[in-house]
CSV table of C-alpha atoms in Angstrom, one decimal:
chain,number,residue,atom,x,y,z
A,16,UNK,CA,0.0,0.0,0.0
A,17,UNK,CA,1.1,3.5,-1.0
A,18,UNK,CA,3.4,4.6,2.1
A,19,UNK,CA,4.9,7.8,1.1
A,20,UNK,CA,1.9,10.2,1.6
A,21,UNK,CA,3.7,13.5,0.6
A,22,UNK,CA,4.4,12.0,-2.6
A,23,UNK,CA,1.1,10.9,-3.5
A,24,UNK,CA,0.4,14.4,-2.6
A,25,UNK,CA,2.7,16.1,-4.1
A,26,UNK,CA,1.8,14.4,-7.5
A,27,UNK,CA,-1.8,15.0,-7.4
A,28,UNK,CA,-0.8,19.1,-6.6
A,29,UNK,CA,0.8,19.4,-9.6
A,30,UNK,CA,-0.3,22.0,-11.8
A,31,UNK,CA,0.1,23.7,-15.3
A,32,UNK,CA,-1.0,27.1,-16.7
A,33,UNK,CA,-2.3,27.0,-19.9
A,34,UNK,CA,-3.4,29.8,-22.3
A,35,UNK,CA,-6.7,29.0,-24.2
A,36,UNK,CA,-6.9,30.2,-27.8
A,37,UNK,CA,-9.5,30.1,-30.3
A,38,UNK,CA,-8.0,29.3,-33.7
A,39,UNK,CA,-8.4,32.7,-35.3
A,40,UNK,CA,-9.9,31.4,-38.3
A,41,UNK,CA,-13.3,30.9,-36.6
A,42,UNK,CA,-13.4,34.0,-34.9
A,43,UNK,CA,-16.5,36.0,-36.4
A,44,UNK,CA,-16.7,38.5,-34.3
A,45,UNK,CA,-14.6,41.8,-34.8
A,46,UNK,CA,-13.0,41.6,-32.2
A,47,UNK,CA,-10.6,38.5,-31.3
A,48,UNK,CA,-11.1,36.8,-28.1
A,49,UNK,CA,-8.4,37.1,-25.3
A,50,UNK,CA,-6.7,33.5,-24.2
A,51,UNK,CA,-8.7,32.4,-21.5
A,52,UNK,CA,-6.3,31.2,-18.5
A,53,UNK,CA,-6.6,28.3,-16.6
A,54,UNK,CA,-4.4,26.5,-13.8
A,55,UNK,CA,-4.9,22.8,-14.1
A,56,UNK,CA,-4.8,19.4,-12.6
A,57,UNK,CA,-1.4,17.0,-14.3
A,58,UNK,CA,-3.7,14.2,-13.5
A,59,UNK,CA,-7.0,15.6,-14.6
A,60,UNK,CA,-8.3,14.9,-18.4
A,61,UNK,CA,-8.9,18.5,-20.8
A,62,UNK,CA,-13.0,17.8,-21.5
A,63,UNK,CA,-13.2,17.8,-16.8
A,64,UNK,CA,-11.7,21.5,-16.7
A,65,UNK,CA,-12.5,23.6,-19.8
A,66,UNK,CA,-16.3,23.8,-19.4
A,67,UNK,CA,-15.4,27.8,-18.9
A,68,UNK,CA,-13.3,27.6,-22.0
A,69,UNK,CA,-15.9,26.7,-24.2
A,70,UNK,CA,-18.1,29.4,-22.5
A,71,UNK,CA,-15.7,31.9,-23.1
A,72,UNK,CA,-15.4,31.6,-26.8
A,73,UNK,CA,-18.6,30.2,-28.0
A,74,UNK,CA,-19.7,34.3,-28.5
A,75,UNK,CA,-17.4,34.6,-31.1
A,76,UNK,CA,-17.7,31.8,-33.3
A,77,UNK,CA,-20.3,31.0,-36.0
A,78,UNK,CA,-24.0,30.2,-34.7
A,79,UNK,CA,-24.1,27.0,-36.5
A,80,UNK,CA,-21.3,26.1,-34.5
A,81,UNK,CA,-22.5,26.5,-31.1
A,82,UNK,CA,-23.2,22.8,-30.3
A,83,UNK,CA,-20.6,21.5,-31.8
A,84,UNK,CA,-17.5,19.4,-29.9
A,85,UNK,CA,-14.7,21.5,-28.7
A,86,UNK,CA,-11.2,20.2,-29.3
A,87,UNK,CA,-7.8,21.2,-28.7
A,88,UNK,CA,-4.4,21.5,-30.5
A,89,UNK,CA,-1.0,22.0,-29.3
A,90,UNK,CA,1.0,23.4,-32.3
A,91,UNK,CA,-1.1,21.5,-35.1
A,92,UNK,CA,-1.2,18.5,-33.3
A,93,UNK,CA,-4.8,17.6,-32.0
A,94,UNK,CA,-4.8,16.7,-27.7
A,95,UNK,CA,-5.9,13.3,-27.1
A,96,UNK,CA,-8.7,14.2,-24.1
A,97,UNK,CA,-8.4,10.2,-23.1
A,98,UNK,CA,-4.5,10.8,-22.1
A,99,UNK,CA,-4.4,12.8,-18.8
A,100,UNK,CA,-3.3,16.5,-18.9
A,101,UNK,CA,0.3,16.1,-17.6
A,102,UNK,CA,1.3,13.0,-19.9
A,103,UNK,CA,0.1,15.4,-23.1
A,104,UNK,CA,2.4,18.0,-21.1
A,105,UNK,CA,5.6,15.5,-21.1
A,106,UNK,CA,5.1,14.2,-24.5
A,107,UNK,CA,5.1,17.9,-25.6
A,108,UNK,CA,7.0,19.4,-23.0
A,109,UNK,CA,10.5,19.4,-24.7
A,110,UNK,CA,9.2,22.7,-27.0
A,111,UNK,CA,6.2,24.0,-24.6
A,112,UNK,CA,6.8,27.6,-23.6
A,113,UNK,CA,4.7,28.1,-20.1
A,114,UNK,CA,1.8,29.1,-20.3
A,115,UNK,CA,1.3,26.3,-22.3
A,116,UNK,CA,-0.7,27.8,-25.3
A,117,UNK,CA,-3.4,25.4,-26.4
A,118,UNK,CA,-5.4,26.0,-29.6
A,119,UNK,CA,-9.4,25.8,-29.2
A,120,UNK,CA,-11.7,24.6,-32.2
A,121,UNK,CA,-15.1,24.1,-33.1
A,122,UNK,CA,-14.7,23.3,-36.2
A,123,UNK,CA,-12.9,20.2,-38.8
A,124,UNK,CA,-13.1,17.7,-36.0
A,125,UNK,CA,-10.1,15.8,-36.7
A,126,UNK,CA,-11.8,12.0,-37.1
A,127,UNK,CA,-8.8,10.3,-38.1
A,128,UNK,CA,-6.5,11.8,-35.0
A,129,UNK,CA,-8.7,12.2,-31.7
A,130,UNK,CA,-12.0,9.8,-30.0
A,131,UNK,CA,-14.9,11.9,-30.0
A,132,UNK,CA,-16.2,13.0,-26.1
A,133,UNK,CA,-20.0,14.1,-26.3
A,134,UNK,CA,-20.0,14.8,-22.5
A,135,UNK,CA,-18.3,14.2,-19.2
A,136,UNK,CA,-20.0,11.0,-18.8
A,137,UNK,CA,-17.4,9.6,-21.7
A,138,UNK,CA,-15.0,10.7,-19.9
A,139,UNK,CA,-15.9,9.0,-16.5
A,140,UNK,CA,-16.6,5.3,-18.7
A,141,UNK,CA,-12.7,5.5,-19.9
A,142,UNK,CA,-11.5,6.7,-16.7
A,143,UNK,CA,-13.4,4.0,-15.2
A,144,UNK,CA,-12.7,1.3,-17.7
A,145,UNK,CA,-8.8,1.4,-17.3
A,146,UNK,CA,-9.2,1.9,-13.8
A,147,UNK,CA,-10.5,-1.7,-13.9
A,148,UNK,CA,-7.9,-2.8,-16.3
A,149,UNK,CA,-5.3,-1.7,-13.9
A,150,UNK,CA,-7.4,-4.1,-11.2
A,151,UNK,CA,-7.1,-7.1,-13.7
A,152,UNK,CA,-2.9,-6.7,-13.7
A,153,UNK,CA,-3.0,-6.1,-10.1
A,154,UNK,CA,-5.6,-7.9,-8.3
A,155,UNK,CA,-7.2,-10.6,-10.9
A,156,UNK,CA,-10.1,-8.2,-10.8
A,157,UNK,CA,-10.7,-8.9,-7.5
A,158,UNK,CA,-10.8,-5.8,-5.3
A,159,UNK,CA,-12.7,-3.7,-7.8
A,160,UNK,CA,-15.5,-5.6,-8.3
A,161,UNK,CA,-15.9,-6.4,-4.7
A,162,UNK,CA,-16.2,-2.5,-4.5
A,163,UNK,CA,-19.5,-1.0,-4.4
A,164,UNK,CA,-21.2,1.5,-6.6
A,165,UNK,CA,-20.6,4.5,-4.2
A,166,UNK,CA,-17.1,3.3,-4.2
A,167,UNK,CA,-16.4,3.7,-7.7
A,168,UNK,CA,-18.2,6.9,-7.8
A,169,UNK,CA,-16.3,8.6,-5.3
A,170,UNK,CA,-12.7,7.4,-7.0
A,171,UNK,CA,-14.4,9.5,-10.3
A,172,UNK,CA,-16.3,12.8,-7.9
A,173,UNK,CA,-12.8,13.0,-6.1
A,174,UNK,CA,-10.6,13.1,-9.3
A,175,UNK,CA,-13.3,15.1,-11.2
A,176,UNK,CA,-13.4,17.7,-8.1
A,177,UNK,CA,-9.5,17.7,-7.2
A,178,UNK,CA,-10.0,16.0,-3.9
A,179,UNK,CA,-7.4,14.3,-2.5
A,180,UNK,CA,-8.9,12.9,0.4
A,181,UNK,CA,-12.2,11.4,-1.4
A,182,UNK,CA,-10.4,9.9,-3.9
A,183,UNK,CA,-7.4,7.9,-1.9
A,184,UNK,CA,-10.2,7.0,0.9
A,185,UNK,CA,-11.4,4.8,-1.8
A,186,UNK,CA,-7.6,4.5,-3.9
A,187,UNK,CA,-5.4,3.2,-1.2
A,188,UNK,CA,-8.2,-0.1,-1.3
A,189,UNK,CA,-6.8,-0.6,-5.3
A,190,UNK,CA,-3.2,0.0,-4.0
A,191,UNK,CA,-2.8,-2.7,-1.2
A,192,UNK,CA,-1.7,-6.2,-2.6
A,193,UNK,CA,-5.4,-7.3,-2.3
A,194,UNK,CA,-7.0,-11.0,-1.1
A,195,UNK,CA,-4.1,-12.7,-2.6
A,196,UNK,CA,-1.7,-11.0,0.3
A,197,UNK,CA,1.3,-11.2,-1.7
A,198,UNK,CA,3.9,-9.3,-1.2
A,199,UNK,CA,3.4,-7.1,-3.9
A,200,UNK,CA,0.9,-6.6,-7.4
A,201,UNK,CA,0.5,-9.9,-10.1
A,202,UNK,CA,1.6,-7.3,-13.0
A,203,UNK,CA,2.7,-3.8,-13.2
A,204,UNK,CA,-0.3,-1.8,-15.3
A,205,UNK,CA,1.7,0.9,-17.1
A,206,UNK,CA,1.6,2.2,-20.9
A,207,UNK,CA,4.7,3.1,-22.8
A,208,UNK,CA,4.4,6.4,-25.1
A,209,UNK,CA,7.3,6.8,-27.2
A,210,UNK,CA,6.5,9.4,-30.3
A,211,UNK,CA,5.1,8.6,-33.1
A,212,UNK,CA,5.8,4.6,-32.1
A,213,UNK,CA,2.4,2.5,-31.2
A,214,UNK,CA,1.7,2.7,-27.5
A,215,UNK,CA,3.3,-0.4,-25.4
A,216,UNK,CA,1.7,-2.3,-23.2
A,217,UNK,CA,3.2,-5.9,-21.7
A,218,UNK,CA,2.6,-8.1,-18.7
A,219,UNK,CA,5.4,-7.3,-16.1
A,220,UNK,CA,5.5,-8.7,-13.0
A,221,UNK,CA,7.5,-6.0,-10.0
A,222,UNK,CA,9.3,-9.0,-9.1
A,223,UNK,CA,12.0,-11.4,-11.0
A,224,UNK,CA,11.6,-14.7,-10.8
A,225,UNK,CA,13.8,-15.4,-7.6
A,226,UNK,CA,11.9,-13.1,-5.7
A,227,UNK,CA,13.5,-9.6,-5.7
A,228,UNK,CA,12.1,-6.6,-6.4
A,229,UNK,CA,12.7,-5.3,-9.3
A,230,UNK,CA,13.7,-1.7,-10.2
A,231,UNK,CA,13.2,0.6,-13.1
A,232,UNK,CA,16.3,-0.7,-14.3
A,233,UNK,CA,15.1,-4.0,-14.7
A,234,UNK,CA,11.7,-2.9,-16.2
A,235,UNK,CA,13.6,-1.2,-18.9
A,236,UNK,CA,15.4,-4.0,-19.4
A,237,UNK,CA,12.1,-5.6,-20.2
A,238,UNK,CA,10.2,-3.3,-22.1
A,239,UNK,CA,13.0,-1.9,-24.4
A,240,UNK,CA,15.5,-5.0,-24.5
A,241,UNK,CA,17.7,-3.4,-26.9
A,242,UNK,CA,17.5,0.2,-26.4
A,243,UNK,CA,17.5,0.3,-23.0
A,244,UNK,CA,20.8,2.2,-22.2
A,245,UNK,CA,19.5,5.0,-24.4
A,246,UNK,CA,16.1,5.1,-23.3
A,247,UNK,CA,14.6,8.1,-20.8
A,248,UNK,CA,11.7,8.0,-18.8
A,249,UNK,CA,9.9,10.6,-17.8
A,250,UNK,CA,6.5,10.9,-15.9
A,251,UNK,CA,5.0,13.7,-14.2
A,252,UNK,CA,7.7,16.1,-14.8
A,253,UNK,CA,10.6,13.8,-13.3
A,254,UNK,CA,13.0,11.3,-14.4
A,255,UNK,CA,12.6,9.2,-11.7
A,256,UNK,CA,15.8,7.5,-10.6
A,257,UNK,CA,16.8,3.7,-12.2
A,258,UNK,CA,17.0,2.4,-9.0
A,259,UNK,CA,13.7,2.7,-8.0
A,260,UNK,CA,11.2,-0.5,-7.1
A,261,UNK,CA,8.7,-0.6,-9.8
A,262,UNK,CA,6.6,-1.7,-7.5
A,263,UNK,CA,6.8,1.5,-5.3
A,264,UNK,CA,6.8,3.2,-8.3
A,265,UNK,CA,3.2,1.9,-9.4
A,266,UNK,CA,1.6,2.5,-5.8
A,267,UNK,CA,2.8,6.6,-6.0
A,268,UNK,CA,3.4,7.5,-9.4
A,269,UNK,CA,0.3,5.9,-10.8
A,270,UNK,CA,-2.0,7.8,-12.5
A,271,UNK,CA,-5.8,8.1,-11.1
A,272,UNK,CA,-6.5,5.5,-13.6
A,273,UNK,CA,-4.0,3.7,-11.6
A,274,UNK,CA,-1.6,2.8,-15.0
A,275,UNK,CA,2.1,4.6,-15.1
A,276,UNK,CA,1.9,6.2,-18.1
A,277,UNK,CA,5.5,6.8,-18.9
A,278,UNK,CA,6.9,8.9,-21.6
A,279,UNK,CA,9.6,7.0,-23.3
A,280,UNK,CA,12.8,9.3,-25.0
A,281,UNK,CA,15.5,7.8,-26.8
A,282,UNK,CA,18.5,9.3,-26.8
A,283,UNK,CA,19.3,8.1,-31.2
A,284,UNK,CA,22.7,9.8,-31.1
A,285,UNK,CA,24.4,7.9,-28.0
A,286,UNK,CA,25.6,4.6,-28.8
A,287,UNK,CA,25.5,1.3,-27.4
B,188,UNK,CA,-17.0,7.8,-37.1
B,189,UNK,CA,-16.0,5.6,-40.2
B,190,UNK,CA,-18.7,4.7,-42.6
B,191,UNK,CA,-17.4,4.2,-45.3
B,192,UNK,CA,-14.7,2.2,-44.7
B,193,UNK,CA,-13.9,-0.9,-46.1
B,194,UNK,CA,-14.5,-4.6,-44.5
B,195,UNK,CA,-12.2,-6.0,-42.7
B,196,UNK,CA,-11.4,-9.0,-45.7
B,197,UNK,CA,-10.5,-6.4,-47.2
B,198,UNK,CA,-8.5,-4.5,-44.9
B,199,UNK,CA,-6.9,-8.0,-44.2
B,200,UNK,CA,-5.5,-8.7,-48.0
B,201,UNK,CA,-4.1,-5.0,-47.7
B,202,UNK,CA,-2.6,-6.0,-44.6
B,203,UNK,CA,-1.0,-8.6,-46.1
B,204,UNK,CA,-0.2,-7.1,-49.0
B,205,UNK,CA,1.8,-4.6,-47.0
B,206,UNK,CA,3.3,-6.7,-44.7
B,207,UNK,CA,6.4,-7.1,-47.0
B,208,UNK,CA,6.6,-3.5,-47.1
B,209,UNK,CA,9.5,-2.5,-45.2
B,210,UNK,CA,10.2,1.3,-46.7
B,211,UNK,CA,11.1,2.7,-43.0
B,212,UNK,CA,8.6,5.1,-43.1
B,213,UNK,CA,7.3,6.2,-39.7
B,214,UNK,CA,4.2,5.3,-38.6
B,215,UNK,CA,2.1,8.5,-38.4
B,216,UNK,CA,-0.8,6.4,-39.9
B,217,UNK,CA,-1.1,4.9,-37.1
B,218,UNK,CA,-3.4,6.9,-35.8
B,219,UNK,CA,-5.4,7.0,-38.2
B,220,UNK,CA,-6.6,3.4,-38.0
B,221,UNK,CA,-9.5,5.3,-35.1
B,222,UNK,CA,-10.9,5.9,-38.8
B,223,UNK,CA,-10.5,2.4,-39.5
B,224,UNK,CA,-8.4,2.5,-42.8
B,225,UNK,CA,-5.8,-0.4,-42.9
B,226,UNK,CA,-2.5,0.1,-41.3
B,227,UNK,CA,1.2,-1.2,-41.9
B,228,UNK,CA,3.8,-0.1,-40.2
B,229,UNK,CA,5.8,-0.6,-36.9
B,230,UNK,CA,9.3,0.8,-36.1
B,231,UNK,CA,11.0,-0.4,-39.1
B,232,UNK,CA,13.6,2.4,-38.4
B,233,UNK,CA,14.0,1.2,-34.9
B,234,UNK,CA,16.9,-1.3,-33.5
B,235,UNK,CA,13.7,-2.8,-32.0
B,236,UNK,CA,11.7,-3.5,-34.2
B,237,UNK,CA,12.7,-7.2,-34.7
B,238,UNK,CA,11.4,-7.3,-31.0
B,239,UNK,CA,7.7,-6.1,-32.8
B,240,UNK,CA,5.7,-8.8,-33.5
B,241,UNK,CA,4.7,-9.1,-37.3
B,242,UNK,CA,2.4,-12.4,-37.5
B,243,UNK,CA,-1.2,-12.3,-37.0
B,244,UNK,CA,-3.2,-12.7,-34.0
B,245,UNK,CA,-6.2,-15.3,-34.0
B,246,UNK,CA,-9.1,-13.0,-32.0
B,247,UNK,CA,-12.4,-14.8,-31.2
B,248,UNK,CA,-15.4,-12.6,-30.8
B,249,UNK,CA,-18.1,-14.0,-28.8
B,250,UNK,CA,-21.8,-12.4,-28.6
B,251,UNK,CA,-23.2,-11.6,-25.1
B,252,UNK,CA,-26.1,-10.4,-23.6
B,253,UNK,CA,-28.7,-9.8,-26.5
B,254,UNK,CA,-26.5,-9.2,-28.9
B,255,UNK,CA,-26.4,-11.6,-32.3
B,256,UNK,CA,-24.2,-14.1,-32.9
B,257,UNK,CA,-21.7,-14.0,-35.9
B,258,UNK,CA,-21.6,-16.6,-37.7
B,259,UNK,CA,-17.7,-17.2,-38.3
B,260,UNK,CA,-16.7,-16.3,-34.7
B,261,UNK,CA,-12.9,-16.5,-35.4
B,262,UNK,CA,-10.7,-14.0,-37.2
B,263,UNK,CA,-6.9,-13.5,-37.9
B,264,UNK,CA,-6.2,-9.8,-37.1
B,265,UNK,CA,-3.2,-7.2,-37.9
B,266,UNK,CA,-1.7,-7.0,-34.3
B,267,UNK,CA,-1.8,-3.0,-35.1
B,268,UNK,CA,-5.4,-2.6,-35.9
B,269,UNK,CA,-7.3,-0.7,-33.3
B,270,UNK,CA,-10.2,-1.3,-31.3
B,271,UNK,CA,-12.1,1.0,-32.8
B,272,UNK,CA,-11.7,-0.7,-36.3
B,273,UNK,CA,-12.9,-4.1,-35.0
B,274,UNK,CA,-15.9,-2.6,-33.4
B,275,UNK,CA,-16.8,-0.9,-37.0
B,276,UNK,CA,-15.9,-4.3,-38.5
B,277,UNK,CA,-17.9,-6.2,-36.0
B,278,UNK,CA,-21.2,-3.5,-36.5
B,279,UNK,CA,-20.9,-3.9,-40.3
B,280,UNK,CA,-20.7,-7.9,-40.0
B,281,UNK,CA,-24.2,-7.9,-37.8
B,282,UNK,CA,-25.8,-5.6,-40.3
B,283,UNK,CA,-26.1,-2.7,-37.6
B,284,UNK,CA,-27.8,0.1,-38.1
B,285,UNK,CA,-25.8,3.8,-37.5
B,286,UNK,CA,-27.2,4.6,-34.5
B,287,UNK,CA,-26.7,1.4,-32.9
B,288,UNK,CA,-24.3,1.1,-30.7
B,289,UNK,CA,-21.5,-2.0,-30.0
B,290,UNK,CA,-19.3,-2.6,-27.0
B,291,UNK,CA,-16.3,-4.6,-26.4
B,292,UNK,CA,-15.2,-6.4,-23.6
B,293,UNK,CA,-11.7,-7.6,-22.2
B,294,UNK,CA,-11.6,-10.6,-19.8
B,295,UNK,CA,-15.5,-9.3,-19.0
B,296,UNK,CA,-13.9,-7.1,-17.0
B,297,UNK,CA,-13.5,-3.9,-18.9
B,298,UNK,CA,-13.9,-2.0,-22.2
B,299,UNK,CA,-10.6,-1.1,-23.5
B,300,UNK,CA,-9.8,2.4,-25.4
B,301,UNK,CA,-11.0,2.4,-29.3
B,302,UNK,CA,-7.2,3.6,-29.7
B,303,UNK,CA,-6.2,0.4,-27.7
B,304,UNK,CA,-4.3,-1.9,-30.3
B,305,UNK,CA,-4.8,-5.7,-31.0
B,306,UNK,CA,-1.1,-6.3,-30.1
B,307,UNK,CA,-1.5,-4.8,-26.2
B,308,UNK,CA,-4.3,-6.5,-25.6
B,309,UNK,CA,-3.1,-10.1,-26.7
B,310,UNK,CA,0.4,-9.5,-25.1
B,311,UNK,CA,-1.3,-9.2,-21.7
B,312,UNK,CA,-5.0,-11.0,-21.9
B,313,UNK,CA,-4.3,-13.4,-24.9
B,314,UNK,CA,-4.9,-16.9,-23.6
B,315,UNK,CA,-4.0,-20.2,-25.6
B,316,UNK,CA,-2.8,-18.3,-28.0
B,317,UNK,CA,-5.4,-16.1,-29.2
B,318,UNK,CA,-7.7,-12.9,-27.9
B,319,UNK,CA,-10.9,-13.5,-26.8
B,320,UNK,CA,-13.2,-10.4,-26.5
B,321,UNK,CA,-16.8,-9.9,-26.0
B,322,UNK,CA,-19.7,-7.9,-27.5
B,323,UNK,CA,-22.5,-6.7,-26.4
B,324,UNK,CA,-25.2,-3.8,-27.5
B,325,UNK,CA,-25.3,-2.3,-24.5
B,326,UNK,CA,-22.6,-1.8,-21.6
B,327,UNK,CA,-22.1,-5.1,-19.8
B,328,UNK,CA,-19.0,-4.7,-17.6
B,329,UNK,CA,-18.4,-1.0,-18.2
């Protein structure tokens, strides 16, 4: 079970400004909108937090266009709403300029790039389906669908209102080693995102087959067998050491989902 | 999303046809398979790529709940196609109409992301040597 409170903490604190803008070619007004600026949650998703934003700008575009889905760019490259906020930020982050200016549309909803989110309650059914994923890996299953309704919905109310408290009352039951009473999960649920590459997703088990823990290091090892000397990971903001227990590492660094979703860099000039 | 995209036979013998297409190119069409259009590519530029799994994976979609049962229930599937793709494959097969809806299930525990590829899902929930997901009209496990 997750130990080290101030980190947990200090995860789900994390913040980044962000500058709305409305692509200028559907302004109609005379005037063009100012940015709208918003502090938000890393681990929050983009359709939870920019209710306002669509508010703001629906006045100056087209009135055929006023119902129509908003969606977001970051320098011509449409913002996946399913991925949280701060693993968009990493993938990104190596040319973002804070605030982090985010193109706003209404219009040429990019089909082929980005899922379509009517409302909130999409949002809550992906949320809630990889939170039960994650479950499978760890616990067979087992503790989440011993939960009970109210359960679940407080995990979603505490991430969709930023509290802390709510959500880990209900969080810290998905992060203890379960009915099995192991010493530690069966699999590790985490999601590699390396560029333009698919995203990767294995079983991997935080412990070898002698029974030692294993460490970033080894997971590497695993995951990117020959490019692992090369390879950097980085997840909410921080390279977090090679040495540290990938189990440890999936109880605090999770996500709310509770997968690690860790940006993958390869370094292509070093050599091996 | 995606109606007028091809069947999946089809999308299967361009598959194939590409697999021997190693040109390197990077795989920004990737996403566009949430469309459903046929993808080929993979790292080819990457030291890792003989690592990447090229073969097909036999997927076995099984009807739940009220939904109607197809009647060749097993299918050889392009490790990168998407979620989404089989779901439009799977809606076109039963004959559904637009605005019917179709949802698939993993282990019958949960509805992976229509971004999710075949490949992901059979490294970690493939048993006996093939995916097993299950559909249903209306949210079962969700």
């Amino acid at each position: 079970m997750a130990n080290d409170r101030e980190v947990l903490r200090e995860i789900w604190e994390g913040k980044l400004p962000v500058s709305f803008q409305l692509n200028s070619e559907e302004v109609i007004d005379l005037q063009s909108p100012e940015p709208y600026y918003l502090m938000v949650p890393r681990l929050s998703y983009f359709p939870i937090v920019t209710d306002k934003v669509r508010k703001h700008f629906l006045r100056y575009i087209h009135q055929d266009k006023q119902d129509a889905e908003m969606w977001l760019d970051y320098n011509g490259l449409a913002l996946k709403w399913h991925y949280p906020i701060g693993l968009l930020y990493d993938l990104n982050k190596a040319d973002i300029e804070l605030p982090w200016a985010v193109t706003v549309h209404f219009d040429k909803f990019p089909e082929s790039e980005i899922l379509h989110c009517s409302n909130r309650e999409v949002v809550e059914m992906h949320f809630m389906s990889c939170l039960k994923e994650a479950d499978v890996l760890k616990h067979r299953s087992l503790v989440v669908s011993s939960m009970q309704r109210k359960d679940h919905n407080q995990l979603w109310l505490g991430l969709q209102n930023d509290k802390f408290d709510q959500f880990w009352a209900v969080n810290r039951k998905l992060m203890e080693m379960g009915p099995t009473s192991d010493e530690s999960f069966k699999y590790i649920p985490f999601r590699c995102y390396h560029g333009e590459r698919p995203v990767r997703q294995k079983l991997v088990k935080p412990v070898t087959e002698d029974g030692r823990r294993k460490t970033l290091q080894h997971f590497l090892e695993e995951v990117y067998p020959t490019e692992h000397e090369k390879v950097r990971v980085v997840i909410h903001g921080v390279e977090p050491p090679r040495e540290t227990p990938l189990q440890w590492m999936s109880e605090h660094l999770s996500y709310p989902d509770n997968f690690l979703h860790l940006c993958i860099f390869i370094d292509e000039t070093s050599a091996t | 999303m995606g109606d007028e995209q091809p069947t999946i036979q089809q999308q299967d013998s361009q598959e194939i046809s590409k697999e021997s297409d190693t040109t390197g190119e990077t795989d920004l069409n990737s996403e566009n398979s949430v469309d459903g259009p046929a993808v080929q590519k993979a790292s080819e530029n990457s030291v890792d790529s003989a690592a990447v799994q090229k073969t097909k994976i036999d997927v076995l979609l099984k009807a739940t709940g009220n939904a109607p049962i197809m009647k060749q229930k097993k299918w050889t599937i392009d490790p990168d196609k998407k979620i989404a793709g089989i779901i439009e494959f799977v809606k076109k097969y039963l004959k559904f109409e637009p605005q019917e809806s179709l949802f698939l299930y993993v282990n019958q525990a949960f509805a992976p992301a229509p971004d999710q590829t075949v490949r992901n899902l059979y490294n970690c929930y493939g048993t006996d040597g093939k995916l097993i997901l299950h559909y249903c009209k209306s949210q079962a496990w969700g």
